[in-house]
mmCIF file with all atom_site columns, C-alpha atoms in Angstrom:
data_model
loop_
_atom_site.group_PDB
_atom_site.id
_atom_site.type_symbol
_atom_site.label_atom_id
_atom_site.label_alt_id
_atom_site.label_comp_id
_atom_site.label_asym_id
_atom_site.label_entity_id
_atom_site.label_seq_id
_atom_site.pdbx_PDB_ins_code
_atom_site.Cartn_x
_atom_site.Cartn_y
_atom_site.Cartn_z
_atom_site.occupancy
_atom_site.B_iso_or_equiv
_atom_site.pdbx_formal_charge
_atom_site.auth_seq_id
_atom_site.auth_comp_id
_atom_site.auth_asym_id
_atom_site.auth_atom_id
_atom_site.pdbx_PDB_model_num
ATOM 1   C CA . GLN A 1 1   ? -31.494 23.328 24.794 1.00 86.00 ? 24  GLN A CA 1
ATOM 2   C CA . VAL A 1 2   ? -29.159 26.085 23.640 1.00 94.00 ? 25  VAL A CA 1
ATOM 3   C CA . GLN A 1 3   ? -28.961 29.378 25.494 1.00 96.00 ? 26  GLN A CA 1
ATOM 4   C CA . LEU A 1 4   ? -27.210 32.572 24.421 1.00 97.00 ? 27  LEU A CA 1
ATOM 5   C CA . VAL A 1 5   ? -26.366 35.382 26.806 1.00 96.00 ? 28  VAL A CA 1
ATOM 6   C CA . GLU A 1 6   ? -25.193 38.729 25.434 1.00 96.00 ? 29  GLU A CA 1
ATOM 7   C CA . SER A 1 7   ? -23.299 41.469 27.221 1.00 95.00 ? 30  SER A CA 1
ATOM 8   C CA . GLY A 1 8   ? -21.506 44.712 26.427 1.00 96.00 ? 31  GLY A CA 1
ATOM 9   C CA . GLY A 1 9   ? -24.154 47.030 25.075 1.00 94.00 ? 32  GLY A CA 1
ATOM 10  C CA . GLY A 1 10  ? -24.569 50.600 26.208 1.00 97.00 ? 33  GLY A CA 1
ATOM 11  C CA . LEU A 1 11  ? -24.366 54.261 25.294 1.00 98.00 ? 34  LEU A CA 1
ATOM 12  C CA . VAL A 1 12  ? -21.393 55.512 23.301 1.00 98.00 ? 35  VAL A CA 1
ATOM 13  C CA . GLN A 1 13  ? -20.581 58.727 21.488 1.00 98.00 ? 36  GLN A CA 1
ATOM 14  C CA . PRO A 1 14  ? -20.186 58.818 17.709 1.00 98.00 ? 37  PRO A CA 1
ATOM 15  C CA . GLY A 1 15  ? -16.718 57.652 16.755 1.00 98.00 ? 38  GLY A CA 1
ATOM 16  C CA . GLY A 1 16  ? -16.428 55.549 19.875 1.00 98.00 ? 39  GLY A CA 1
ATOM 17  C CA . SER A 1 17  ? -16.054 51.810 20.355 1.00 98.00 ? 40  SER A CA 1
ATOM 18  C CA . LEU A 1 18  ? -17.919 49.000 22.063 1.00 98.00 ? 41  LEU A CA 1
ATOM 19  C CA . ARG A 1 19  ? -17.297 45.276 22.392 1.00 98.00 ? 42  ARG A CA 1
ATOM 20  C CA . LEU A 1 20  ? -20.218 42.888 22.522 1.00 98.00 ? 43  LEU A CA 1
ATOM 21  C CA . SER A 1 21  ? -19.862 39.360 23.835 1.00 98.00 ? 44  SER A CA 1
ATOM 22  C CA . CYS A 1 22  ? -22.113 36.327 23.676 1.00 98.00 ? 45  CYS A CA 1
ATOM 23  C CA . ALA A 1 23  ? -21.731 33.049 25.540 1.00 97.00 ? 46  ALA A CA 1
ATOM 24  C CA . ALA A 1 24  ? -23.436 29.921 24.299 1.00 96.00 ? 47  ALA A CA 1
ATOM 25  C CA . SER A 1 25  ? -24.357 26.956 26.442 1.00 94.00 ? 48  SER A CA 1
ATOM 26  C CA . GLY A 1 26  ? -25.976 23.639 25.644 1.00 91.00 ? 49  GLY A CA 1
ATOM 27  C CA . SER A 1 27  ? -25.596 21.297 22.691 1.00 87.00 ? 50  SER A CA 1
ATOM 28  C CA . ILE A 1 28  ? -24.113 23.446 19.947 1.00 88.00 ? 51  ILE A CA 1
ATOM 29  C CA . GLY A 1 29  ? -22.008 20.713 18.360 1.00 85.00 ? 52  GLY A CA 1
ATOM 30  C CA . SER A 1 30  ? -18.782 21.270 16.492 1.00 82.00 ? 53  SER A CA 1
ATOM 31  C CA . SER A 1 31  ? -20.304 22.611 13.265 1.00 86.00 ? 54  SER A CA 1
ATOM 32  C CA . ASN A 1 32  ? -22.117 25.890 13.660 1.00 93.00 ? 55  ASN A CA 1
ATOM 33  C CA . VAL A 1 33  ? -22.184 29.521 12.663 1.00 97.00 ? 56  VAL A CA 1
ATOM 34  C CA . MET A 1 34  ? -22.293 32.247 15.284 1.00 97.00 ? 57  MET A CA 1
ATOM 35  C CA . GLY A 1 35  ? -23.244 35.785 14.471 1.00 98.00 ? 58  GLY A CA 1
ATOM 36  C CA . TRP A 1 36  ? -24.708 39.130 15.324 1.00 98.00 ? 59  TRP A CA 1
ATOM 37  C CA . TYR A 1 37  ? -27.844 40.713 13.946 1.00 98.00 ? 60  TYR A CA 1
ATOM 38  C CA . ARG A 1 38  ? -29.382 44.054 14.790 1.00 98.00 ? 61  ARG A CA 1
ATOM 39  C CA . GLN A 1 39  ? -32.798 45.623 14.739 1.00 98.00 ? 62  GLN A CA 1
ATOM 40  C CA . ALA A 1 40  ? -33.357 49.348 14.808 1.00 96.00 ? 63  ALA A CA 1
ATOM 41  C CA . PRO A 1 41  ? -36.729 50.777 15.887 1.00 91.00 ? 64  PRO A CA 1
ATOM 42  C CA . GLY A 1 42  ? -39.337 50.233 13.199 1.00 94.00 ? 65  GLY A CA 1
ATOM 43  C CA . LYS A 1 43  ? -36.992 48.197 11.014 1.00 96.00 ? 66  LYS A CA 1
ATOM 44  C CA . GLN A 1 44  ? -36.388 44.538 10.304 1.00 97.00 ? 67  GLN A CA 1
ATOM 45  C CA . ARG A 1 45  ? -33.650 42.491 11.895 1.00 97.00 ? 68  ARG A CA 1
ATOM 46  C CA . ASP A 1 46  ? -30.553 42.554 9.703  1.00 98.00 ? 69  ASP A CA 1
ATOM 47  C CA . LEU A 1 47  ? -27.315 40.647 9.543  1.00 98.00 ? 70  LEU A CA 1
ATOM 48  C CA . VAL A 1 48  ? -24.276 42.375 11.013 1.00 98.00 ? 71  VAL A CA 1
ATOM 49  C CA . ALA A 1 49  ? -21.611 39.679 10.913 1.00 98.00 ? 72  ALA A CA 1
ATOM 50  C CA . THR A 1 50  ? -21.189 35.920 11.111 1.00 98.00 ? 73  THR A CA 1
ATOM 51  C CA . ILE A 1 51  ? -18.310 33.571 11.768 1.00 98.00 ? 74  ILE A CA 1
ATOM 52  C CA . THR A 1 52  ? -18.161 29.839 11.165 1.00 95.00 ? 75  THR A CA 1
ATOM 53  C CA . SER A 1 53  ? -16.652 27.306 13.529 1.00 92.00 ? 76  SER A CA 1
ATOM 54  C CA . GLY A 1 54  ? -13.715 27.245 11.120 1.00 93.00 ? 77  GLY A CA 1
ATOM 55  C CA . GLY A 1 55  ? -13.222 30.994 11.381 1.00 95.00 ? 78  GLY A CA 1
ATOM 56  C CA . SER A 1 56  ? -14.660 32.234 8.080  1.00 97.00 ? 79  SER A CA 1
ATOM 57  C CA . THR A 1 57  ? -16.319 35.602 8.442  1.00 98.00 ? 80  THR A CA 1
ATOM 58  C CA . ASN A 1 58  ? -19.019 37.562 6.664  1.00 98.00 ? 81  ASN A CA 1
ATOM 59  C CA . TYR A 1 59  ? -19.965 41.207 7.217  1.00 98.00 ? 82  TYR A CA 1
ATOM 60  C CA . ALA A 1 60  ? -22.737 43.515 6.175  1.00 98.00 ? 83  ALA A CA 1
ATOM 61  C CA . ASP A 1 61  ? -21.424 46.183 3.812  1.00 98.00 ? 84  ASP A CA 1
ATOM 62  C CA . SER A 1 62  ? -22.421 48.898 6.275  1.00 97.00 ? 85  SER A CA 1
ATOM 63  C CA . VAL A 1 63  ? -19.991 47.636 8.943  1.00 98.00 ? 86  VAL A CA 1
ATOM 64  C CA . LYS A 1 64  ? -17.051 46.397 6.849  1.00 98.00 ? 87  LYS A CA 1
ATOM 65  C CA . GLY A 1 65  ? -13.819 47.940 8.027  1.00 98.00 ? 88  GLY A CA 1
ATOM 66  C CA . ARG A 1 66  ? -15.368 49.122 11.305 1.00 98.00 ? 89  ARG A CA 1
ATOM 67  C CA . PHE A 1 67  ? -16.594 45.949 13.020 1.00 98.00 ? 90  PHE A CA 1
ATOM 68  C CA . THR A 1 68  ? -14.664 42.762 13.736 1.00 98.00 ? 91  THR A CA 1
ATOM 69  C CA . ILE A 1 69  ? -16.231 39.466 14.728 1.00 98.00 ? 92  ILE A CA 1
ATOM 70  C CA . SER A 1 70  ? -14.261 36.779 16.533 1.00 98.00 ? 93  SER A CA 1
ATOM 71  C CA . ARG A 1 71  ? -14.942 33.603 18.442 1.00 97.00 ? 94  ARG A CA 1
ATOM 72  C CA . ASP A 1 72  ? -13.382 31.302 20.996 1.00 95.00 ? 95  ASP A CA 1
ATOM 73  C CA . ASN A 1 73  ? -14.467 27.755 20.243 1.00 93.00 ? 96  ASN A CA 1
ATOM 74  C CA . ALA A 1 74  ? -13.093 26.431 23.536 1.00 93.00 ? 97  ALA A CA 1
ATOM 75  C CA . LYS A 1 75  ? -15.299 28.828 25.485 1.00 94.00 ? 98  LYS A CA 1
ATOM 76  C CA . ASN A 1 76  ? -18.256 28.841 23.050 1.00 95.00 ? 99  ASN A CA 1
ATOM 77  C CA . THR A 1 77  ? -18.159 32.610 22.871 1.00 97.00 ? 100 THR A CA 1
ATOM 78  C CA . VAL A 1 78  ? -18.449 35.138 20.074 1.00 98.00 ? 101 VAL A CA 1
ATOM 79  C CA . HIS A 1 79  ? -17.442 38.775 20.215 1.00 98.00 ? 102 HIS A CA 1
ATOM 80  C CA . LEU A 1 80  ? -18.144 41.841 18.124 1.00 98.00 ? 103 LEU A CA 1
ATOM 81  C CA . LEU A 1 81  ? -15.692 44.719 18.303 1.00 98.00 ? 104 LEU A CA 1
ATOM 82  C CA . MET A 1 82  ? -17.360 47.833 16.996 1.00 98.00 ? 105 MET A CA 1
ATOM 83  C CA . ASN A 1 83  ? -15.183 50.824 16.126 1.00 98.00 ? 106 ASN A CA 1
ATOM 84  C CA . SER A 1 84  ? -15.998 54.200 14.585 1.00 98.00 ? 107 SER A CA 1
ATOM 85  C CA . LEU A 1 85  ? -19.582 53.878 15.688 1.00 98.00 ? 108 LEU A CA 1
ATOM 86  C CA . LYS A 1 86  ? -22.217 56.002 13.986 1.00 98.00 ? 109 LYS A CA 1
ATOM 87  C CA . PRO A 1 87  ? -25.681 57.053 15.129 1.00 97.00 ? 110 PRO A CA 1
ATOM 88  C CA . GLU A 1 88  ? -27.134 54.722 12.496 1.00 97.00 ? 111 GLU A CA 1
ATOM 89  C CA . ASP A 1 89  ? -25.548 51.797 14.334 1.00 98.00 ? 112 ASP A CA 1
ATOM 90  C CA . THR A 1 90  ? -28.056 52.345 17.128 1.00 98.00 ? 113 THR A CA 1
ATOM 91  C CA . ALA A 1 91  ? -30.092 49.167 17.510 1.00 98.00 ? 114 ALA A CA 1
ATOM 92  C CA . VAL A 1 92  ? -30.753 46.133 19.620 1.00 98.00 ? 115 VAL A CA 1
ATOM 93  C CA . TYR A 1 93  ? -28.014 43.629 18.812 1.00 98.00 ? 116 TYR A CA 1
ATOM 94  C CA . TYR A 1 94  ? -28.905 39.958 18.896 1.00 98.00 ? 117 TYR A CA 1
ATOM 95  C CA . CYS A 1 95  ? -26.539 37.035 19.161 1.00 98.00 ? 118 CYS A CA 1
ATOM 96  C CA . ASN A 1 96  ? -27.389 34.072 16.951 1.00 98.00 ? 119 ASN A CA 1
ATOM 97  C CA . ILE A 1 97  ? -26.091 30.556 16.570 1.00 97.00 ? 120 ILE A CA 1
ATOM 98  C CA . ARG A 1 98  ? -27.042 28.226 13.726 1.00 95.00 ? 121 ARG A CA 1
ATOM 99  C CA . VAL A 1 99  ? -26.466 24.635 14.754 1.00 93.00 ? 122 VAL A CA 1
ATOM 100 C CA . PHE A 1 100 ? -26.223 22.169 11.882 1.00 90.00 ? 123 PHE A CA 1
ATOM 101 C CA . LEU A 1 101 ? -27.997 18.851 12.268 1.00 88.00 ? 124 LEU A CA 1
ATOM 102 C CA . LEU A 1 102 ? -28.198 15.784 10.065 1.00 83.00 ? 125 LEU A CA 1
ATOM 103 C CA . ARG A 1 103 ? -29.274 15.927 6.419  1.00 82.00 ? 126 ARG A CA 1
ATOM 104 C CA . ASP A 1 104 ? -28.684 19.676 5.983  1.00 83.00 ? 127 ASP A CA 1
ATOM 105 C CA . ALA A 1 105 ? -31.155 20.549 8.709  1.00 91.00 ? 128 ALA A CA 1
ATOM 106 C CA . PHE A 1 106 ? -30.313 23.271 11.193 1.00 91.00 ? 129 PHE A CA 1
ATOM 107 C CA . MET A 1 107 ? -31.671 25.084 14.202 1.00 93.00 ? 130 MET A CA 1
ATOM 108 C CA . ASP A 1 108 ? -31.390 28.805 14.901 1.00 95.00 ? 131 ASP A CA 1
ATOM 109 C CA . TYR A 1 109 ? -31.132 30.099 18.443 1.00 97.00 ? 132 TYR A CA 1
ATOM 110 C CA . TRP A 1 110 ? -31.268 33.725 19.570 1.00 98.00 ? 133 TRP A CA 1
ATOM 111 C CA . GLY A 1 111 ? -30.202 35.727 22.568 1.00 97.00 ? 134 GLY A CA 1
ATOM 112 C CA . LYS A 1 112 ? -32.495 38.282 24.181 1.00 97.00 ? 135 LYS A CA 1
ATOM 113 C CA . GLY A 1 113 ? -30.571 41.200 22.708 1.00 97.00 ? 136 GLY A CA 1
ATOM 114 C CA . THR A 1 114 ? -28.470 44.047 24.017 1.00 97.00 ? 137 THR A CA 1
ATOM 115 C CA . LEU A 1 115 ? -29.103 47.700 23.256 1.00 98.00 ? 138 LEU A CA 1
ATOM 116 C CA . VAL A 1 116 ? -26.415 49.803 21.621 1.00 98.00 ? 139 VAL A CA 1
ATOM 117 C CA . THR A 1 117 ? -27.067 53.532 21.494 1.00 98.00 ? 140 THR A CA 1
ATOM 118 C CA . VAL A 1 118 ? -24.728 55.846 19.587 1.00 98.00 ? 141 VAL A CA 1
ATOM 119 C CA . SER A 1 119 ? -25.453 59.426 20.500 1.00 97.00 ? 142 SER A CA 1
ATOM 120 C CA . ALA A 1 120 ? -23.718 62.611 21.508 1.00 95.00 ? 143 ALA A CA 1
#
């Protein structure tokens, strides 16, 4: 069983910064993709950023140049540094890990989410 525990959310003023962290435990293997998704009230859950076990990254257009995703494979952790935050970044942020299995199969696991509120 894989478990993800997020930390680092909170209230921040527009233009400020926050760093989210997520620690994974359990059988995540050596081939996986870790990432962050967010869900604002009344909206669907959207991709924010992902990073492969090899370090390749992918960002939503709305956060490019402001957010940076990183990971520590030795500690099974992923981080999201969020700079120049805007009110529209307000959402519950969810940590995700996609664990690849045999024959192109995979399993997705989710954290419980951490709330980020950007407001003056």
